[in-house]
PDB file of C-alpha atoms and ligand atoms in Angstrom:
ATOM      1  CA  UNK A   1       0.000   0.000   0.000  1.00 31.00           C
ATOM      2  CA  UNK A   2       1.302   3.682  -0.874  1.00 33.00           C
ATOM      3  CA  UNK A   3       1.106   5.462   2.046  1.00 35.00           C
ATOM      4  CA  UNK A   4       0.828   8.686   0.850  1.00 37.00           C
ATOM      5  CA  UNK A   5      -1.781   8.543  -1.553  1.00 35.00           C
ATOM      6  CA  UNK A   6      -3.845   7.038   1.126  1.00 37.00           C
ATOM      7  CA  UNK A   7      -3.083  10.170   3.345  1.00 38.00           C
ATOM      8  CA  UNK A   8      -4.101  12.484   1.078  1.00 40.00           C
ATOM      9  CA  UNK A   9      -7.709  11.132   0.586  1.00 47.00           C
ATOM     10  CA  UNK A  10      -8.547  13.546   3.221  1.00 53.00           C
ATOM     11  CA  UNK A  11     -11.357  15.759   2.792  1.00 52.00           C
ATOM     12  CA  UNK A  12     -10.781  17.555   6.546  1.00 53.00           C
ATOM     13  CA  UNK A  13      -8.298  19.597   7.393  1.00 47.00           C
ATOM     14  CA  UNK A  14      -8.090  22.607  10.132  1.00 47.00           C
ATOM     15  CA  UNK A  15      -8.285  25.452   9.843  1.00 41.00           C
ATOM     16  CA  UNK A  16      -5.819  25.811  13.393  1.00 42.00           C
ATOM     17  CA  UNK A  17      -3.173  23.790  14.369  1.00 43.00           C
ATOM     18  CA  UNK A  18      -2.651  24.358  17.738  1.00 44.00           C
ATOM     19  CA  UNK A  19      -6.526  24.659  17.847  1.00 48.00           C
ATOM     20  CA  UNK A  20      -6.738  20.888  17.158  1.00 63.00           C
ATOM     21  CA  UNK A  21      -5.359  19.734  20.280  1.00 65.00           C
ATOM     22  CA  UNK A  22      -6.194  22.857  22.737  1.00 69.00           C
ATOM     23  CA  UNK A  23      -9.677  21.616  24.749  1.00 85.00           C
ATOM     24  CA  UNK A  24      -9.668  18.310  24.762  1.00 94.00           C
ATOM     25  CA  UNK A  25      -5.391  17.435  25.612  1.00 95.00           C
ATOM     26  CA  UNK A  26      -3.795  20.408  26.163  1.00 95.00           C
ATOM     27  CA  UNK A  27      -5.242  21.518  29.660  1.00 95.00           C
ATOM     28  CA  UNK A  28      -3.790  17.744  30.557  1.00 96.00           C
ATOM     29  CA  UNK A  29      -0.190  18.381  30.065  1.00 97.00           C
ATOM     30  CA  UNK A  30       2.377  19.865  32.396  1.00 97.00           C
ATOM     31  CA  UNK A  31       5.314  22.176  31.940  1.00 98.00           C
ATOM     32  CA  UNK A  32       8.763  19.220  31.750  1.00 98.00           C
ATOM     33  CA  UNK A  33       7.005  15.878  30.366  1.00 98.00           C
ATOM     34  CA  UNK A  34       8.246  14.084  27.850  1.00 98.00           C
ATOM     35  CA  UNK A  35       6.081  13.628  25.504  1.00 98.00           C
ATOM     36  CA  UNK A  36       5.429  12.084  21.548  1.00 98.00           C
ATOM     37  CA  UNK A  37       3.712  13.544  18.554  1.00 97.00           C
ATOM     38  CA  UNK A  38       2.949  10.046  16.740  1.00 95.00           C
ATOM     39  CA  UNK A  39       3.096  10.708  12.603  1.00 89.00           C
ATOM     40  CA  UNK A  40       3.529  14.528  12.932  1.00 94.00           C
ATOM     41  CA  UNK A  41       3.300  15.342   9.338  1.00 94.00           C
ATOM     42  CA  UNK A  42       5.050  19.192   8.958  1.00 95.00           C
ATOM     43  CA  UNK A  43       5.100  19.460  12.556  1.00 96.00           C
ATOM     44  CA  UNK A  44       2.742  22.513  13.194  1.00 95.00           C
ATOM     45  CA  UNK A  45       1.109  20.505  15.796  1.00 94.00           C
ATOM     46  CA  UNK A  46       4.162  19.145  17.186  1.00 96.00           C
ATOM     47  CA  UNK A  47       5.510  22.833  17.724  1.00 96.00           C
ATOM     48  CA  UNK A  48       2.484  23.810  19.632  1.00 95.00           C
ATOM     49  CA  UNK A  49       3.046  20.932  21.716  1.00 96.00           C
ATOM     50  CA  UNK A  50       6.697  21.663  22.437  1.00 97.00           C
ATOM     51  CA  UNK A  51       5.960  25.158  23.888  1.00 96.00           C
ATOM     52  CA  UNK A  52       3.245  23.605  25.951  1.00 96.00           C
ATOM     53  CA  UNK A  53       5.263  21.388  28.049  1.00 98.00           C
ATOM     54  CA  UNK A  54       8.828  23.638  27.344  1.00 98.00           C
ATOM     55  CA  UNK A  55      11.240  22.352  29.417  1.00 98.00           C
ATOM     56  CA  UNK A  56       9.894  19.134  28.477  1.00 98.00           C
ATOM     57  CA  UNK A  57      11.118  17.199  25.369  1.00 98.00           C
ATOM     58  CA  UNK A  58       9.130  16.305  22.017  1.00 98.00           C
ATOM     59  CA  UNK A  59       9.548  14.280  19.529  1.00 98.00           C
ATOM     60  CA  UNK A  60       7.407  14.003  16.205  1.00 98.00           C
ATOM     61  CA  UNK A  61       8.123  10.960  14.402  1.00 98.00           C
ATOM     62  CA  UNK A  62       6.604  10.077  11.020  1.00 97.00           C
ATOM     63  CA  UNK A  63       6.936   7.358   7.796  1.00 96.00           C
ATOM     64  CA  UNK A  64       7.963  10.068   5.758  1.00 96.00           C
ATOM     65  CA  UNK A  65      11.445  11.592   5.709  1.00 97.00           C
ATOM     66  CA  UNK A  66      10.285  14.396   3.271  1.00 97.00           C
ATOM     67  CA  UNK A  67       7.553  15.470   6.455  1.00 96.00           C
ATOM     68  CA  UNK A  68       9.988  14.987   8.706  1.00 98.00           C
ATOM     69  CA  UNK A  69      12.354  17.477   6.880  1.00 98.00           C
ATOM     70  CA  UNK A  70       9.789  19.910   6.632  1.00 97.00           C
ATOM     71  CA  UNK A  71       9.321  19.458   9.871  1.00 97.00           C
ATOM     72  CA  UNK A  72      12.587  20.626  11.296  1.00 98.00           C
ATOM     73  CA  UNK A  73      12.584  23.856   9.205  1.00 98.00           C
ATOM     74  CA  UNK A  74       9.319  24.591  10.415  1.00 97.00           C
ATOM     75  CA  UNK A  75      10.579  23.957  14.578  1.00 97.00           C
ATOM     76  CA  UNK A  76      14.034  25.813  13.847  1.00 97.00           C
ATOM     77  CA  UNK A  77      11.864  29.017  12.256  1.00 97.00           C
ATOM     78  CA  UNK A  78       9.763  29.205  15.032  1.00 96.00           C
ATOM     79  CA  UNK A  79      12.954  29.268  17.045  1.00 97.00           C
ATOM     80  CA  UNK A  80      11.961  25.997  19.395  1.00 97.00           C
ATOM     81  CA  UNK A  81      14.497  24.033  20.735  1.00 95.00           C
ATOM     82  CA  UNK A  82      13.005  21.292  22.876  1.00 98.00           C
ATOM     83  CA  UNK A  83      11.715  19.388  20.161  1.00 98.00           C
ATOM     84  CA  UNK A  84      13.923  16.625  17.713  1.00 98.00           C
ATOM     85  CA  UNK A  85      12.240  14.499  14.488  1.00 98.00           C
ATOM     86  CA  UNK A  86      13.215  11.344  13.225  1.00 97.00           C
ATOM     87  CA  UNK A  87      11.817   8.604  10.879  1.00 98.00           C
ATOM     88  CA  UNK A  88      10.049   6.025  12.386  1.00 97.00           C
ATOM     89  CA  UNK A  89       6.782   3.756  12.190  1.00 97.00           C
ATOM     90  CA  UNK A  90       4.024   4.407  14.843  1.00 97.00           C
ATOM     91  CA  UNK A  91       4.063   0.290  14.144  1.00 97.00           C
ATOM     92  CA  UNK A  92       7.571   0.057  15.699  1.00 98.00           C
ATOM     93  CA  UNK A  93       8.306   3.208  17.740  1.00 98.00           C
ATOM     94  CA  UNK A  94      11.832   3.314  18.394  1.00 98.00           C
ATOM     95  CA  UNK A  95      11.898   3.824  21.829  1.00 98.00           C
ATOM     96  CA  UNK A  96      12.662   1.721  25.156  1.00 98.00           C
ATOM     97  CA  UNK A  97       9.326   0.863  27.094  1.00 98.00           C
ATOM     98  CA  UNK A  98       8.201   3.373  29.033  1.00 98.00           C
ATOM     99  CA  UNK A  99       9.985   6.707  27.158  1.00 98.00           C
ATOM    100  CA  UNK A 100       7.075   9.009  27.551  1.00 98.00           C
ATOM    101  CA  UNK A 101       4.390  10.731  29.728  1.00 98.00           C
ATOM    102  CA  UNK A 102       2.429  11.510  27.068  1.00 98.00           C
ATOM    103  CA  UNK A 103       1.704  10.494  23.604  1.00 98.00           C
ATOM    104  CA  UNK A 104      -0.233  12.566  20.763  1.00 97.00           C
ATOM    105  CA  UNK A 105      -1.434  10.919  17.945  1.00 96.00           C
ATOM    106  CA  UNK A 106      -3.833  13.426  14.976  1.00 95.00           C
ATOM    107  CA  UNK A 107      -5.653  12.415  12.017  1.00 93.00           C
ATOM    108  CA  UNK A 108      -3.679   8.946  11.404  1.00 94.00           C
ATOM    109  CA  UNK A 109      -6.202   6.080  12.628  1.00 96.00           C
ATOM    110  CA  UNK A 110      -8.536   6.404  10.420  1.00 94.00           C
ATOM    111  CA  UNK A 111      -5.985   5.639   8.074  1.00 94.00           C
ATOM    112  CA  UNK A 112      -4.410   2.146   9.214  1.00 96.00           C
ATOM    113  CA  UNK A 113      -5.213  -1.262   8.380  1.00 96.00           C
ATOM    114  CA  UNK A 114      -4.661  -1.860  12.728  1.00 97.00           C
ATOM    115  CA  UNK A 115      -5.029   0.737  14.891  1.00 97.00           C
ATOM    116  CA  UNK A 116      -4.864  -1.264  17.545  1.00 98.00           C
ATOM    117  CA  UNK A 117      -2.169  -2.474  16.814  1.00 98.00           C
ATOM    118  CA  UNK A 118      -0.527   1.077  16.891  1.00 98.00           C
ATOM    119  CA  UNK A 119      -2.357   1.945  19.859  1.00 98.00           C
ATOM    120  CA  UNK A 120      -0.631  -0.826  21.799  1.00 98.00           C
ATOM    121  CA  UNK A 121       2.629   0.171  20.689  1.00 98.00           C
ATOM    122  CA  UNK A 122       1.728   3.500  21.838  1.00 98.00           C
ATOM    123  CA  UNK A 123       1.042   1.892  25.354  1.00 98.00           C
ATOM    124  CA  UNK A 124       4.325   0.049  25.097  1.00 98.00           C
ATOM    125  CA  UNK A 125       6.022   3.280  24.949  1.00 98.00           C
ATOM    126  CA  UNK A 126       4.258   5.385  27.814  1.00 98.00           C
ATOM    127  CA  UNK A 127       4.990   5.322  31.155  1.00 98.00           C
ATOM    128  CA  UNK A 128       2.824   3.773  33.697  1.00 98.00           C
ATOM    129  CA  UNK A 129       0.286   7.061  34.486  1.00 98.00           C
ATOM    130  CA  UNK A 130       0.997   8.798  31.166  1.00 98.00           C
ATOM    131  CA  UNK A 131      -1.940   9.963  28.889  1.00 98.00           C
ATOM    132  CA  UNK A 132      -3.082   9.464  25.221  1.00 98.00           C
ATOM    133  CA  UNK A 133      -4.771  11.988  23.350  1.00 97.00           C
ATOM    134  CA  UNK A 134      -6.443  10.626  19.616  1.00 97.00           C
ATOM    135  CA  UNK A 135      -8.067  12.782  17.214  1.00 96.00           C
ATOM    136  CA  UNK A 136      -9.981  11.948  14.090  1.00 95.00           C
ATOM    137  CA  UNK A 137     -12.641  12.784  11.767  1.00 91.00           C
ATOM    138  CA  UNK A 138     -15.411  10.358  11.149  1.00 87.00           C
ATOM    139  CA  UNK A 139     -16.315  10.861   7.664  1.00 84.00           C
ATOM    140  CA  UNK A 140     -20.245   9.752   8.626  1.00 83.00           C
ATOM    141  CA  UNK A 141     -20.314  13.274  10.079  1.00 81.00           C
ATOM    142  CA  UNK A 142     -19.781  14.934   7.208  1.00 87.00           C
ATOM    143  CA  UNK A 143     -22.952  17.035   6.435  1.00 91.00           C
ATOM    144  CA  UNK A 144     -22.862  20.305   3.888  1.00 94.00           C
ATOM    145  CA  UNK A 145     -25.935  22.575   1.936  1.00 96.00           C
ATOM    146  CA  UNK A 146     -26.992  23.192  -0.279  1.00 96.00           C
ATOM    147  CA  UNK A 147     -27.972  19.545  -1.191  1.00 88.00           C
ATOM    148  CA  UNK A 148     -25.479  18.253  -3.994  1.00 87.00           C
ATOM    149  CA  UNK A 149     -25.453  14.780  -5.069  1.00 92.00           C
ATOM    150  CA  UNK A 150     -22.375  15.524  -6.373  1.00 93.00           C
ATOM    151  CA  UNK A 151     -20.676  16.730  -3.208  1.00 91.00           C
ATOM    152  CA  UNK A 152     -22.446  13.447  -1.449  1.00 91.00           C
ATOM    153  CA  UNK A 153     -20.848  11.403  -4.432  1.00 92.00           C
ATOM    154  CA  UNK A 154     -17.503  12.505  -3.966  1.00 92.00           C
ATOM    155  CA  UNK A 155     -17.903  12.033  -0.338  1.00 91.00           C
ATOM    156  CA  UNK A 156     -18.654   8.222  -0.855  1.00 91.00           C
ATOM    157  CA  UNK A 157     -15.826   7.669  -3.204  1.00 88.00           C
ATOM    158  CA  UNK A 158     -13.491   9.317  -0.005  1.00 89.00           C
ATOM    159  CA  UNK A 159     -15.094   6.726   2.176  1.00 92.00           C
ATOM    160  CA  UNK A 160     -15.055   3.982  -0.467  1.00 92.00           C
ATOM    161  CA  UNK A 161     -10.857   5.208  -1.142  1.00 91.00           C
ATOM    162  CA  UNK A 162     -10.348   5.284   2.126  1.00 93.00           C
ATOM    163  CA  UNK A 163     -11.640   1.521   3.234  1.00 95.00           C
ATOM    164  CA  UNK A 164      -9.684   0.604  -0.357  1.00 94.00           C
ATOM    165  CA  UNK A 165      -6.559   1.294   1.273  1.00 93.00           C
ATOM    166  CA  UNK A 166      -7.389  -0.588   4.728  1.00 95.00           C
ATOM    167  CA  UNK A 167      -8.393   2.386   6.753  1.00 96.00           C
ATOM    168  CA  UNK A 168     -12.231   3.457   8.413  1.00 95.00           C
ATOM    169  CA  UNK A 169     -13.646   6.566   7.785  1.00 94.00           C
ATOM    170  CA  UNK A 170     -15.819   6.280  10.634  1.00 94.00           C
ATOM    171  CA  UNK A 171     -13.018   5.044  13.216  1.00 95.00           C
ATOM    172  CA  UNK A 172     -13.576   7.974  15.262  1.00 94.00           C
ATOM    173  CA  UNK A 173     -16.522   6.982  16.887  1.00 95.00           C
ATOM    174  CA  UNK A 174     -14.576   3.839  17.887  1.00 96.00           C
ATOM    175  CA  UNK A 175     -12.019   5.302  19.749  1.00 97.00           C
ATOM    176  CA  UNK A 176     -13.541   4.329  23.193  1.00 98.00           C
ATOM    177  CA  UNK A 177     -13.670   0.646  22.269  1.00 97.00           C
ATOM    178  CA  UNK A 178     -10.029   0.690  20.738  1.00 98.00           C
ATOM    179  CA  UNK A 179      -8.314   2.569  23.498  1.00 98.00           C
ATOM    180  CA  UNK A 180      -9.770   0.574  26.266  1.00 98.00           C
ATOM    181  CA  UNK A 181      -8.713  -2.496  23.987  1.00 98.00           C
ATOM    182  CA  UNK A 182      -5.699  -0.862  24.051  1.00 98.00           C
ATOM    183  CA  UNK A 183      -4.490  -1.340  27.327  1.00 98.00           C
ATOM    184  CA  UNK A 184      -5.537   2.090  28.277  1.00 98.00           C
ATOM    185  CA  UNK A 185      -8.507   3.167  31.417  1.00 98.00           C
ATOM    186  CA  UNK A 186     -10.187   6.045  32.306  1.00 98.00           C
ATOM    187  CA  UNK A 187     -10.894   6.516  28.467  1.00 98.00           C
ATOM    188  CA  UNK A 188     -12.941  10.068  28.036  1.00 97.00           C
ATOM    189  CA  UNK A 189     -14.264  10.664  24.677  1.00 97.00           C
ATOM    190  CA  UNK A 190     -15.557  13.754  23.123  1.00 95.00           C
ATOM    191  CA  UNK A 191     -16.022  15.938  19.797  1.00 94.00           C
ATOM    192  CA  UNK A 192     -15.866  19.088  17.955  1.00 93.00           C
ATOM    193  CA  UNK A 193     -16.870  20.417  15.224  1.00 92.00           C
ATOM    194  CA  UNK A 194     -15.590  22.225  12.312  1.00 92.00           C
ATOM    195  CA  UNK A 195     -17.316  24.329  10.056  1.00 94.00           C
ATOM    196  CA  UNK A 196     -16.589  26.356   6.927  1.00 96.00           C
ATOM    197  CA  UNK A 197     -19.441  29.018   6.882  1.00 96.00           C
ATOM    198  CA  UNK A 198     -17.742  32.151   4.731  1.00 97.00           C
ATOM    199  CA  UNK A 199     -16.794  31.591   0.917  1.00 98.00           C
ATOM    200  CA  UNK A 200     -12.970  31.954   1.410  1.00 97.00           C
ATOM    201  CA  UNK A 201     -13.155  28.915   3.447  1.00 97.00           C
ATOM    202  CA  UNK A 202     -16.077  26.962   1.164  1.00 97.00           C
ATOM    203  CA  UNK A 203     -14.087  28.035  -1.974  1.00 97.00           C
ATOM    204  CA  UNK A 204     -10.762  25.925   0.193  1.00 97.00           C
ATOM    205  CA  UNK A 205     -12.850  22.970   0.691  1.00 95.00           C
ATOM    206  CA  UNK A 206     -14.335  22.521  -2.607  1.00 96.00           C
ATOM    207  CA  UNK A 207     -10.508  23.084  -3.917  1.00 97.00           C
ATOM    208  CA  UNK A 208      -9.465  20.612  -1.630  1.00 95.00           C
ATOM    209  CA  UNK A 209     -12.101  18.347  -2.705  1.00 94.00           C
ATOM    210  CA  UNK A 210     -11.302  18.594  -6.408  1.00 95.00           C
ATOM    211  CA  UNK A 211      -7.629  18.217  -5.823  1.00 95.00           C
ATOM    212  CA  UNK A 212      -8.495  15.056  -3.999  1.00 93.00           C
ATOM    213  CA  UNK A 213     -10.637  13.823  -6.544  1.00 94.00           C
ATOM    214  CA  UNK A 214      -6.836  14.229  -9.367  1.00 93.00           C
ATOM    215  CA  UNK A 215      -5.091  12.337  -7.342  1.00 91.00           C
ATOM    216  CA  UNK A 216      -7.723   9.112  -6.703  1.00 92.00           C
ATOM    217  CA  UNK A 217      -8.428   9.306 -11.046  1.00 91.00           C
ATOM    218  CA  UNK A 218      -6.165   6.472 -11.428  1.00 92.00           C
ATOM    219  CA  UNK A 219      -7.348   4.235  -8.722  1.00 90.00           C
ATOM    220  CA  UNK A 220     -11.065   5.039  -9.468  1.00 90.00           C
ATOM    221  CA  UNK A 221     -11.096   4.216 -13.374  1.00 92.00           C
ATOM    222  CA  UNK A 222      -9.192   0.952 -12.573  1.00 93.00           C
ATOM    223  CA  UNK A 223     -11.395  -0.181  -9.836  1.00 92.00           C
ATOM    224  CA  UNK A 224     -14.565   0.976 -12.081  1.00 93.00           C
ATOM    225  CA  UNK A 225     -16.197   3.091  -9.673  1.00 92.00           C
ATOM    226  CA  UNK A 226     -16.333   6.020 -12.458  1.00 93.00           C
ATOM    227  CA  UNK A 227     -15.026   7.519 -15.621  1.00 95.00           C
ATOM    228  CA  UNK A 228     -12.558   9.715 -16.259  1.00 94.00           C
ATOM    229  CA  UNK A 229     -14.913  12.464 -17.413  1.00 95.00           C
ATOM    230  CA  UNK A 230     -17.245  11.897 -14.502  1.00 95.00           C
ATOM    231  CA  UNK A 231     -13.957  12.608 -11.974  1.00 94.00           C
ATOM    232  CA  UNK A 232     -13.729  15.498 -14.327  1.00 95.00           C
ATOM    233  CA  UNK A 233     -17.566  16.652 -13.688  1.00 96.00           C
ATOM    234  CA  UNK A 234     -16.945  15.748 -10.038  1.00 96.00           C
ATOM    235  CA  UNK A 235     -14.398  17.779  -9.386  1.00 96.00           C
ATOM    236  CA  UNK A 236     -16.052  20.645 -11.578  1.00 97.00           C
ATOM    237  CA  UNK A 237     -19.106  20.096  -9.397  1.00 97.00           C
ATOM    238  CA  UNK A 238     -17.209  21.154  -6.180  1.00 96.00           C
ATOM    239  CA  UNK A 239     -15.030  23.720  -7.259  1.00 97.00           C
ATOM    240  CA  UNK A 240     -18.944  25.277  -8.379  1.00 97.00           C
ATOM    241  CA  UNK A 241     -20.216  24.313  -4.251  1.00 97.00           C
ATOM    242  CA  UNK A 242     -17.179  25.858  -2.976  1.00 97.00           C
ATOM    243  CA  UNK A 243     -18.198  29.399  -4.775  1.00 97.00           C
ATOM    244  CA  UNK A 244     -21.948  29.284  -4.042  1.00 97.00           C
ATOM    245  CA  UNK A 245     -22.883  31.805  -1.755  1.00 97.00           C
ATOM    246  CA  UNK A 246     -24.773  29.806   0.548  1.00 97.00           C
ATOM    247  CA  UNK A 247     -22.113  26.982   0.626  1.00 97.00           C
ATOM    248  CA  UNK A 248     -21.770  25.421   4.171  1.00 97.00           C
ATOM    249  CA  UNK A 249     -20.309  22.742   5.661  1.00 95.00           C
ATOM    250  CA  UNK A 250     -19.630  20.914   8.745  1.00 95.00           C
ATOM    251  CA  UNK A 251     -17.497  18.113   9.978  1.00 92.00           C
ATOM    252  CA  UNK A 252     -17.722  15.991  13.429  1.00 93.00           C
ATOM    253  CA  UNK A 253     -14.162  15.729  14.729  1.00 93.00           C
ATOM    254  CA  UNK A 254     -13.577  13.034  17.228  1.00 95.00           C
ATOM    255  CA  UNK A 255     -11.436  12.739  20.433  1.00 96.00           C
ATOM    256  CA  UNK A 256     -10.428  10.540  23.048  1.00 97.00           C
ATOM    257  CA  UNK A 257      -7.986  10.589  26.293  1.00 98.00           C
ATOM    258  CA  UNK A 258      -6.990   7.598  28.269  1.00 98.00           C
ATOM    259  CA  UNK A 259      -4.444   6.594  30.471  1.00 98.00           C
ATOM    260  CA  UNK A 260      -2.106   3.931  31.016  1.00 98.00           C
ATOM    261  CA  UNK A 261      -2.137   1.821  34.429  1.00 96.00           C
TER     262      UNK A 261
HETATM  263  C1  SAM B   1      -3.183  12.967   7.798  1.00 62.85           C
HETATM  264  S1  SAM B   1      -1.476  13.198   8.205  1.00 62.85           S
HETATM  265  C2  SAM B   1      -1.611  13.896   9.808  1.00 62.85           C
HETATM  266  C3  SAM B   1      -0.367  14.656  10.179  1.00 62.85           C
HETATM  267  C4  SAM B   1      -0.484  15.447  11.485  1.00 62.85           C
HETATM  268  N1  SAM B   1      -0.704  14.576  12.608  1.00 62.85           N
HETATM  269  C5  SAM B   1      -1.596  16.472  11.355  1.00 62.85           C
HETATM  270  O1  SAM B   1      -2.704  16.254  11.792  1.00 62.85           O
HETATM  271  O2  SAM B   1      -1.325  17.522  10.749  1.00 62.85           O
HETATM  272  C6  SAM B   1      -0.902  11.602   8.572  1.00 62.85           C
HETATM  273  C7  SAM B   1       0.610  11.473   8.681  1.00 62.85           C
HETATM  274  O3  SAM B   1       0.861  10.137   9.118  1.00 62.85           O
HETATM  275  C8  SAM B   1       2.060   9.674   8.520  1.00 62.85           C
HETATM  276  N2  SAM B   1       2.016   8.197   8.578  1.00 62.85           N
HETATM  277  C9  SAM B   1       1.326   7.339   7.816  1.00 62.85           C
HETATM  278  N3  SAM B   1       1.483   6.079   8.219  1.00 62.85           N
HETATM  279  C10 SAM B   1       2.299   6.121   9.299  1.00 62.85           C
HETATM  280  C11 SAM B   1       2.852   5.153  10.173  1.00 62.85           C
HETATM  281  N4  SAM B   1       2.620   3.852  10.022  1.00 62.85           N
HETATM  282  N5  SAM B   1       3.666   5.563  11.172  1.00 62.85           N
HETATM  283  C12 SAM B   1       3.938   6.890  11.339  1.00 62.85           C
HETATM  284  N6  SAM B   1       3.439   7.861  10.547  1.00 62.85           N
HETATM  285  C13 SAM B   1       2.637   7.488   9.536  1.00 62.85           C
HETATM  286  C14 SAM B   1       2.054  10.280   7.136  1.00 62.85           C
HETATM  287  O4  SAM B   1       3.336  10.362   6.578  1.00 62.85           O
HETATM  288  C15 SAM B   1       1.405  11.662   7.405  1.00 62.85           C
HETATM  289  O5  SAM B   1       2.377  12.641   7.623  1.00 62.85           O
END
């Protein structure tokens, strides 16, 4: 499987970074832990994190060495120096047992074929008492207006993509059941929501939507879910949502904290 195309069959995406984490995690941590930012991507969340438990150390790990890279620039411009990047699996952290109080992990379950699997690792990694905080969208909660079947097309073809590649668009609402399968007790789950409701932000969306629908063309018109020219209608369809004036959207992120015994 080719990690990063899966990745980028992502419809959400934040409009903060530091946002992301702030009501559900963030009033958890303490000034000095050591704590992990599991697949970090470009490490704007990771650098939030650092000056949120500064003295404390962070690492952001991720598959990708070219996030990783970006990564670094983006810590050393923001002048942070309690924070370090490497290359590493969230499958095999590489990290003695018990490294870390606390362990972030954003937008990746939905994404893997086991997220248990991961979450255990992340359990192998924390120490005794330290927290988890998960974050993901379920795609079920996707809900926009006007009516467009369209827009609900192209959302199906993210969900069918998605499950395509191993991952569950709706793994959010799991993350109770997987945590606590996990290893993990205490597990507290909640949700936000996101919301584009002004046409800079609608016209990003559909964008993002369109772009999204380029890169699955291949993958679509060999598995025979569409043509090429209805991709090309599809994605014409929500660049022409994104622009309509009463364009609005909303998304259910979900989150969980738990911690280990
Ligand atoms: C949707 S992005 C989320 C990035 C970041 N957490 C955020 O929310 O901005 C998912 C990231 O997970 C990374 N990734 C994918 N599979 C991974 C794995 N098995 N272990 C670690 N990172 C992984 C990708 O390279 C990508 O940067």
């Amino acid at each position: 499987m080719v990690i990063s195309t899966l990745l980028i069959a992502h419809i959400s995406f934040s409009n903060s970074t530091n946002g992301m984490a702030s009501t559900f995690f963030i009033p958890l941590l303490k000034s000095g832990m050591n704590l992990l930012d599991c697949e970090c991507g470009s490490g704007t969340i990771t650098a939030g994190l650092a000056k949120v438990v500064a003295p404390g150390l962070v690492t952001g790990v991720d598959l990708e060495l070219g996030q990783i890279e970006k990564a670094r620039v983006y810590a050393q411009e923001q002048g942070i120096s309690n924070i370090s990047f490497r290359v590493a699996s969230i499958y095999e952290l590489p990290f003695p047992d018990e490294t870390f109080d606390a362990v972030f992990i954003h937008a990746l379950l939905q994404h893997l074929q086991t997220p248990l699997k991961a979450l255990r690792e992340i359990n192998r990694v924390l120490k005794p008492g330290g927290i988890i905080g998960v974050r993901d969208d379920d795609q079920g909660g996707f809900i926009l207006a006007p009516y467009s079947p369209q827009m609900e097309r192209i959302i199906d073809f993210l969900k069918q993509f998605m499950r395509h590649n191993g991952g569950d668009p709706c793994v959010g609402r799991r993350h109770r059941e997987l945590l606590r399968q996990a290893g993990f007790i205490n597990v507290q789950a909640s949700a936000t929501c996101e919301y584009d409701g002004i046409l800079e932000e609608t016209q990003k969306r559909g964008n993002l939507a369109a772009k999204l629908l380029g890169q699955m063309i291949e993958t679509v018109i060999d598995l025979g879910w569409a043509s090429a020219d209805e991709m090309e209608e599809l994605a014409d369809a929500a660049r022409k949502w994104g622009e309509h004036p009463d364009a609005f959207d909303a998304i259910i992120w979900y989150e969980a904290v738990g911690w280990k015994v």
